[in-house]
Amino acid sequence: MGRPIILDTDPGIDDAVAFVVLQHYCPSDVRLIVAGYGNITKEHTVRNALTMCSLLKWDVPVLPGASGPQKGSYETAAHIHGTDGLGGLSLSEQEKKPIETDDWLLYLYETICSEGTVDYITLGPLTNLAMLFMRFPDSKKHIGRIVTMGGGIGKGNVRPYAEFNMFCDPESAAFVLREADHLALIPLNTTETVAFSLMQIDRIGQCDTVLAHALYTILKANYAACTAYGELGSTMHDSTAVLYYLFPELFSVRKCGIHVNCEKEPGNTELTDRRHNIILAEQTDPALLLEKIMACVMKEYTPHG
Ligand code: RIB
Ligand code: CA
């Protein structure tokens, strides 16, 4: 048993595969999933998180998070993840229900405090974490490692200068990357190299399990969408961040500060010499990471008691 984990996510097809990886390596460490807006609306990300937990027979509570950025509006990534955010896999009716509360942020804070110290993995916009730090500043002392998928040094995806998670809510991203005592950032420069080829997706399709069949369907759809936008294949941004959390030794890193532009080029993440509180992932071994993801997807799932 490792340290308790809070998973902050906007499923999303690549988030969904990251669920598979986390459930494979540390099923009982993940104590809470916070599903907020991002790739698709919060209503859909909550439903998609519940769908993936049901598919994985993974009994983790799902807490609906923020519905939008702290300022302004946002654009979904439905063109990459489908109108339901899960390539058509989303279950509208299901047994598992989300946590019902009229104060999700207080629920998140109290959960973190009750665990003593948690690690916090973000796979979507940084709105939830920024709101937690702003309303409950002492929450920082209950958070050990923060691992964040987001940003891009000199590159973007949703804009030439901005990566999607940072672009959704640049003010929240700027706040978190400035105020966090230490945070590992896994940027586009690293994650975009970790992409499933059609041959690898077909290997998954030949695996006769319910999970592999489901993922084959959504990865095929995601491959077409990603490559239409110039990516190498079905890009596993979020699994790369989760694998950094699990195997940091597989990455080269540098310490730095990151400034998030909120004016002319909102979401642009730039290196800065102000307080070196960021561990920036740089190089990894894409083939090794893809094999690890593949092994998680293709392993025979048995119900976890
Ligand atoms: O830019 C890629 C990131 O934005 C991934 O986390 C993807 O799921 C979307 O949230
Ligand atoms: Ca995501």
Short mmCIF file of C-alpha atoms and ligand atoms in Angstrom, two decimals:
data_model
loop_
_atom_site.label_atom_id
_atom_site.label_comp_id
_atom_site.label_asym_id
_atom_site.label_seq_id
_atom_site.Cartn_x
_atom_site.Cartn_y
_atom_site.Cartn_z
CA MET A 1 0.00 0.00 0.00
CA GLY A 2 1.39 3.35 -1.04
CA ARG A 3 0.32 6.83 -0.05
CA PRO A 4 -3.40 7.61 -0.64
CA ILE A 5 -4.04 9.21 -4.03
CA ILE A 6 -6.60 11.77 -5.18
CA LEU A 7 -7.20 11.49 -8.95
CA ASP A 8 -8.39 14.77 -10.51
CA THR A 9 -9.54 14.05 -14.05
CA ASP A 10 -11.72 15.00 -17.05
CA PRO A 11 -12.39 11.64 -18.78
CA GLY A 12 -11.71 11.76 -21.80
CA ILE A 13 -10.34 8.73 -23.62
CA ASP A 14 -6.73 9.13 -22.55
CA ASP A 15 -7.88 9.73 -18.95
CA ALA A 16 -9.85 6.46 -19.22
CA VAL A 17 -6.72 4.52 -20.15
CA ALA A 18 -4.92 6.19 -17.23
CA PHE A 19 -7.65 4.75 -14.97
CA VAL A 20 -6.70 1.29 -16.25
CA VAL A 21 -3.02 1.88 -15.45
CA LEU A 22 -3.70 3.24 -11.94
CA GLN A 23 -6.16 0.46 -11.15
CA HIS A 24 -3.59 -2.09 -12.28
CA TYR A 25 -0.69 -0.80 -10.20
CA CYS A 26 -2.32 0.71 -7.10
CA PRO A 27 -6.02 -0.22 -6.95
CA SER A 28 -6.48 0.48 -3.25
CA ASP A 29 -4.38 3.66 -3.04
CA VAL A 30 -6.81 5.79 -5.08
CA ARG A 31 -9.23 7.05 -2.43
CA LEU A 32 -11.24 9.58 -4.46
CA ILE A 33 -11.77 10.51 -8.12
CA VAL A 34 -12.69 14.16 -8.75
CA ALA A 35 -14.35 14.48 -12.17
CA GLY A 36 -14.67 18.03 -13.46
CA TYR A 37 -15.21 19.80 -16.77
CA GLY A 38 -12.54 19.69 -19.45
CA ASN A 39 -12.53 17.29 -22.39
CA ILE A 40 -16.30 17.33 -22.08
CA THR A 41 -18.87 18.80 -19.65
CA LYS A 42 -18.74 17.78 -15.98
CA GLU A 43 -21.97 15.81 -16.32
CA HIS A 44 -20.28 13.67 -18.96
CA THR A 45 -16.92 13.35 -17.18
CA VAL A 46 -18.72 12.15 -14.04
CA ARG A 47 -20.67 9.59 -16.08
CA ASN A 48 -17.46 8.51 -17.84
CA ALA A 49 -15.57 8.10 -14.56
CA LEU A 50 -18.43 5.95 -13.24
CA THR A 51 -18.44 3.95 -16.49
CA MET A 52 -14.70 3.22 -16.23
CA CYS A 53 -14.93 2.31 -12.53
CA SER A 54 -17.76 -0.11 -13.34
CA LEU A 55 -15.85 -1.60 -16.27
CA LEU A 56 -12.79 -2.05 -14.06
CA LYS A 57 -14.84 -3.26 -11.07
CA TRP A 58 -13.01 -0.52 -9.19
CA ASP A 59 -14.91 0.69 -6.11
CA VAL A 60 -13.59 4.25 -5.82
CA PRO A 61 -15.93 7.14 -4.94
CA VAL A 62 -16.48 9.70 -7.73
CA LEU A 63 -16.92 13.33 -6.70
CA PRO A 64 -18.29 15.84 -9.25
CA GLY A 65 -15.84 18.77 -9.37
CA ALA A 66 -15.87 22.20 -11.04
CA SER A 67 -18.30 22.86 -13.90
CA GLY A 68 -16.07 25.39 -15.60
CA PRO A 69 -13.02 27.67 -15.26
CA GLN A 70 -12.87 30.27 -12.50
CA LYS A 71 -12.99 32.99 -15.18
CA GLY A 72 -14.68 32.97 -18.59
CA SER A 73 -15.81 29.96 -20.59
CA TYR A 74 -14.07 26.92 -22.12
CA GLU A 75 -14.02 24.81 -25.27
CA THR A 76 -14.48 21.03 -24.94
CA ALA A 77 -12.34 18.52 -26.84
CA ALA A 78 -15.34 16.56 -28.14
CA HIS A 79 -13.66 16.45 -31.57
CA ILE A 80 -10.99 14.21 -30.00
CA HIS A 81 -12.98 12.28 -27.40
CA GLY A 82 -16.46 12.07 -28.96
CA THR A 83 -19.70 13.81 -28.00
CA ASP A 84 -19.97 11.71 -24.81
CA GLY A 85 -16.25 12.20 -24.08
CA LEU A 86 -15.62 8.45 -24.15
CA GLY A 87 -15.80 7.50 -27.82
CA GLY A 88 -19.41 6.35 -27.46
CA LEU A 89 -18.65 3.98 -24.53
CA SER A 90 -20.34 6.09 -21.84
CA LEU A 91 -23.13 4.33 -19.96
CA SER A 92 -26.07 6.66 -19.31
CA GLU A 93 -27.71 4.33 -16.77
CA GLN A 94 -25.54 2.53 -14.22
CA GLU A 95 -25.63 1.23 -10.65
CA LYS A 96 -22.67 3.23 -9.34
CA LYS A 97 -23.66 6.78 -8.39
CA PRO A 98 -21.49 9.85 -7.76
CA ILE A 99 -21.09 11.40 -4.31
CA GLU A 100 -23.97 13.77 -3.62
CA THR A 101 -22.97 16.91 -1.75
CA ASP A 102 -23.83 20.58 -1.94
CA ASP A 103 -20.22 21.54 -1.21
CA TRP A 104 -17.83 19.36 -3.28
CA LEU A 105 -14.82 21.48 -2.36
CA LEU A 106 -15.42 21.00 1.39
CA TYR A 107 -15.89 17.26 0.77
CA LEU A 108 -12.57 17.13 -1.11
CA TYR A 109 -10.79 19.10 1.65
CA GLU A 110 -12.20 16.93 4.43
CA THR A 111 -11.29 13.74 2.56
CA ILE A 112 -7.71 14.94 2.12
CA CYS A 113 -7.41 15.94 5.79
CA SER A 114 -8.88 12.64 6.94
CA GLU A 115 -6.18 10.77 5.01
CA GLY A 116 -3.40 12.78 6.67
CA THR A 117 -1.22 13.11 3.59
CA VAL A 118 -2.25 12.33 0.01
CA ASP A 119 -0.62 12.47 -3.39
CA TYR A 120 -2.61 14.46 -5.94
CA ILE A 121 -2.60 13.56 -9.66
CA THR A 122 -4.23 16.01 -12.11
CA LEU A 123 -5.14 14.93 -15.62
CA GLY A 124 -7.41 17.86 -16.55
CA PRO A 125 -7.70 21.61 -15.97
CA LEU A 126 -6.24 22.88 -12.68
CA THR A 127 -9.48 24.54 -11.59
CA ASN A 128 -10.32 22.04 -8.82
CA LEU A 129 -6.85 22.20 -7.26
CA ALA A 130 -6.68 25.99 -7.50
CA MET A 131 -10.06 26.33 -5.81
CA LEU A 132 -8.90 23.96 -3.04
CA PHE A 133 -5.70 25.95 -2.41
CA MET A 134 -7.58 29.27 -2.51
CA ARG A 135 -10.38 28.31 -0.11
CA PHE A 136 -8.34 25.96 2.12
CA PRO A 137 -4.69 27.16 2.00
CA ASP A 138 -3.69 24.70 4.73
CA SER A 139 -4.66 21.83 2.39
CA LYS A 140 -1.16 22.16 0.90
CA LYS A 141 0.36 20.69 4.04
CA HIS A 142 -1.74 17.56 3.54
CA ILE A 143 -0.51 17.05 -0.02
CA GLY A 144 2.73 15.21 -0.71
CA ARG A 145 3.48 14.76 -4.41
CA ILE A 146 1.51 16.62 -7.09
CA VAL A 147 1.81 15.19 -10.61
CA THR A 148 0.17 17.21 -13.38
CA MET A 149 -0.32 16.44 -17.05
CA GLY A 150 -0.26 19.76 -18.84
CA GLY A 151 1.59 22.56 -20.53
CA GLY A 152 4.06 22.56 -23.35
CA ILE A 153 7.40 24.31 -23.73
CA GLY A 154 7.28 26.09 -27.05
CA LYS A 155 4.30 24.08 -28.21
CA GLY A 156 0.58 23.58 -27.83
CA ASN A 157 -2.29 21.49 -29.10
CA VAL A 158 -5.53 23.43 -28.61
CA ARG A 159 -3.63 26.57 -29.74
CA PRO A 160 -0.12 26.75 -31.22
CA TYR A 161 1.02 28.27 -27.93
CA ALA A 162 -1.20 26.44 -25.40
CA GLU A 163 -1.89 22.90 -24.22
CA PHE A 164 -5.54 22.04 -23.49
CA ASN A 165 -5.46 21.62 -19.68
CA MET A 166 -3.69 24.94 -19.22
CA PHE A 167 -5.79 26.71 -21.86
CA CYS A 168 -9.08 25.71 -20.16
CA ASP A 169 -8.30 27.82 -17.09
CA PRO A 170 -5.00 29.73 -17.32
CA GLU A 171 -5.64 31.72 -14.15
CA SER A 172 -6.05 28.57 -12.08
CA ALA A 173 -3.02 26.99 -13.72
CA ALA A 174 -0.94 30.10 -13.06
CA PHE A 175 -1.99 30.08 -9.41
CA VAL A 176 -1.22 26.40 -8.82
CA LEU A 177 2.12 26.40 -10.65
CA ARG A 178 3.15 29.51 -8.70
CA GLU A 179 1.87 28.49 -5.26
CA ALA A 180 2.60 24.75 -5.16
CA ASP A 181 5.61 23.98 -2.96
CA HIS A 182 6.63 21.35 -5.51
CA LEU A 183 4.83 19.92 -8.54
CA ALA A 184 5.88 17.51 -11.28
CA LEU A 185 4.68 18.76 -14.66
CA ILE A 186 4.42 16.25 -17.53
CA PRO A 187 4.15 18.46 -20.63
CA LEU A 188 3.07 17.87 -24.22
CA ASN A 189 6.74 17.71 -25.26
CA THR A 190 6.94 14.39 -23.39
CA THR A 191 3.40 12.99 -23.63
CA GLU A 192 2.96 13.47 -27.36
CA THR A 193 5.71 10.90 -28.00
CA VAL A 194 3.65 8.20 -26.24
CA ALA A 195 1.01 7.27 -28.83
CA PHE A 196 -0.55 3.93 -29.75
CA SER A 197 -0.12 2.85 -33.38
CA LEU A 198 -2.89 1.09 -35.28
CA MET A 199 -0.93 -2.17 -34.98
CA GLN A 200 -0.81 -1.85 -31.19
CA ILE A 201 -4.51 -1.00 -31.07
CA ASP A 202 -5.25 -4.07 -33.19
CA ARG A 203 -3.22 -6.18 -30.70
CA ILE A 204 -5.58 -4.94 -27.98
CA GLY A 205 -8.54 -5.81 -30.20
CA GLN A 206 -7.37 -9.43 -30.38
CA CYS A 207 -7.48 -9.78 -26.57
CA ASP A 208 -10.74 -11.49 -25.62
CA THR A 209 -11.72 -9.57 -22.50
CA VAL A 210 -14.57 -7.13 -21.93
CA LEU A 211 -12.08 -4.39 -21.05
CA ALA A 212 -9.87 -4.93 -24.10
CA HIS A 213 -12.90 -4.95 -26.42
CA ALA A 214 -14.17 -1.69 -24.90
CA LEU A 215 -10.81 0.05 -25.12
CA TYR A 216 -10.21 -1.21 -28.66
CA THR A 217 -13.34 0.63 -29.75
CA ILE A 218 -12.48 3.94 -28.13
CA LEU A 219 -8.79 3.81 -29.06
CA LYS A 220 -9.62 3.25 -32.74
CA ALA A 221 -11.86 6.33 -32.67
CA ASN A 222 -9.24 8.30 -30.77
CA TYR A 223 -6.49 7.25 -33.21
CA ALA A 224 -8.44 8.68 -36.14
CA ALA A 225 -9.16 11.93 -34.30
CA CYS A 226 -5.61 12.43 -33.00
CA THR A 227 -3.88 11.70 -36.31
CA ALA A 228 -6.31 14.02 -38.11
CA TYR A 229 -4.79 16.75 -35.92
CA GLY A 230 -1.24 15.71 -36.75
CA GLU A 231 -0.49 13.53 -33.72
CA LEU A 232 1.55 10.31 -34.01
CA GLY A 233 -1.34 8.07 -33.02
CA SER A 234 -3.75 7.67 -30.08
CA THR A 235 -1.81 9.87 -27.69
CA MET A 236 -1.61 8.64 -24.09
CA HIS A 237 -1.04 12.03 -22.42
CA ASP A 238 -2.59 11.05 -19.09
CA SER A 239 -1.16 7.53 -18.84
CA THR A 240 2.27 9.11 -19.33
CA ALA A 241 1.64 11.34 -16.32
CA VAL A 242 0.42 8.38 -14.25
CA LEU A 243 3.48 6.35 -15.29
CA TYR A 244 5.68 9.25 -14.21
CA TYR A 245 3.96 9.05 -10.81
CA LEU A 246 4.61 5.29 -10.66
CA PHE A 247 8.05 5.11 -12.31
CA PRO A 248 9.73 8.56 -12.20
CA GLU A 249 13.07 6.87 -12.89
CA LEU A 250 11.89 6.30 -16.48
CA PHE A 251 12.00 10.05 -17.15
CA SER A 252 14.71 12.69 -17.35
CA VAL A 253 13.68 15.88 -15.57
CA ARG A 254 14.82 19.43 -14.85
CA LYS A 255 13.94 21.79 -11.99
CA CYS A 256 12.54 25.16 -12.99
CA GLY A 257 9.75 27.67 -12.51
CA ILE A 258 6.81 27.82 -14.92
CA HIS A 259 4.90 31.00 -15.73
CA VAL A 260 1.43 30.59 -17.25
CA ASN A 261 0.45 33.42 -19.56
CA CYS A 262 -3.08 34.72 -18.88
CA GLU A 263 -3.20 37.67 -21.25
CA LYS A 264 -2.01 37.67 -24.86
CA GLU A 265 -1.41 33.91 -25.16
CA PRO A 266 -3.61 32.38 -22.43
CA GLY A 267 -2.34 28.97 -21.31
CA ASN A 268 1.15 29.42 -22.71
CA THR A 269 3.57 27.82 -20.22
CA GLU A 270 6.97 29.51 -20.17
CA LEU A 271 10.14 28.69 -18.24
CA THR A 272 10.97 31.24 -15.57
CA ASP A 273 13.74 31.57 -13.02
CA ARG A 274 11.30 32.54 -10.29
CA ARG A 275 11.30 29.88 -7.47
CA HIS A 276 12.29 26.48 -8.90
CA ASN A 277 9.28 24.59 -7.53
CA ILE A 278 8.54 22.62 -10.70
CA ILE A 279 10.04 19.27 -11.71
CA LEU A 280 9.59 19.32 -15.50
CA ALA A 281 9.59 15.92 -17.20
CA GLU A 282 11.59 15.89 -20.42
CA GLN A 283 12.65 12.61 -22.04
CA THR A 284 11.18 9.14 -21.56
CA ASP A 285 11.09 5.77 -23.36
CA PRO A 286 7.79 5.82 -25.32
CA ALA A 287 8.03 2.16 -26.41
CA LEU A 288 8.53 1.00 -22.81
CA LEU A 289 5.65 3.13 -21.55
CA LEU A 290 3.34 1.87 -24.30
CA GLU A 291 4.22 -1.74 -23.44
CA LYS A 292 3.38 -1.06 -19.78
CA ILE A 293 0.03 0.47 -20.75
CA MET A 294 -0.66 -2.44 -23.13
CA ALA A 295 0.05 -4.97 -20.36
CA CYS A 296 -2.46 -3.23 -18.06
CA VAL A 297 -5.14 -3.19 -20.75
CA MET A 298 -4.62 -6.81 -21.78
CA LYS A 299 -4.32 -8.41 -18.35
CA GLU A 300 -7.28 -10.59 -17.36
CA TYR A 301 -9.43 -8.58 -14.96
CA THR A 302 -10.83 -10.33 -11.92
CA PRO A 303 -13.21 -8.53 -9.55
CA HIS A 304 -11.32 -6.84 -6.70
CA GLY A 305 -12.88 -7.84 -3.41
O1 RIB B 1 -3.63 18.18 -23.80
C1 RIB B 1 -3.92 16.87 -23.39
C2 RIB B 1 -4.67 16.87 -22.10
O2 RIB B 1 -5.91 17.57 -22.24
C3 RIB B 1 -5.07 15.45 -21.66
O3 RIB B 1 -5.17 15.41 -20.26
C4 RIB B 1 -6.42 15.28 -22.28
O4 RIB B 1 -7.20 14.30 -21.62
C5 RIB B 1 -7.01 16.66 -22.07
O5 RIB B 1 -7.49 16.73 -20.73
CA CA B 2 -7.32 14.63 -19.28
#
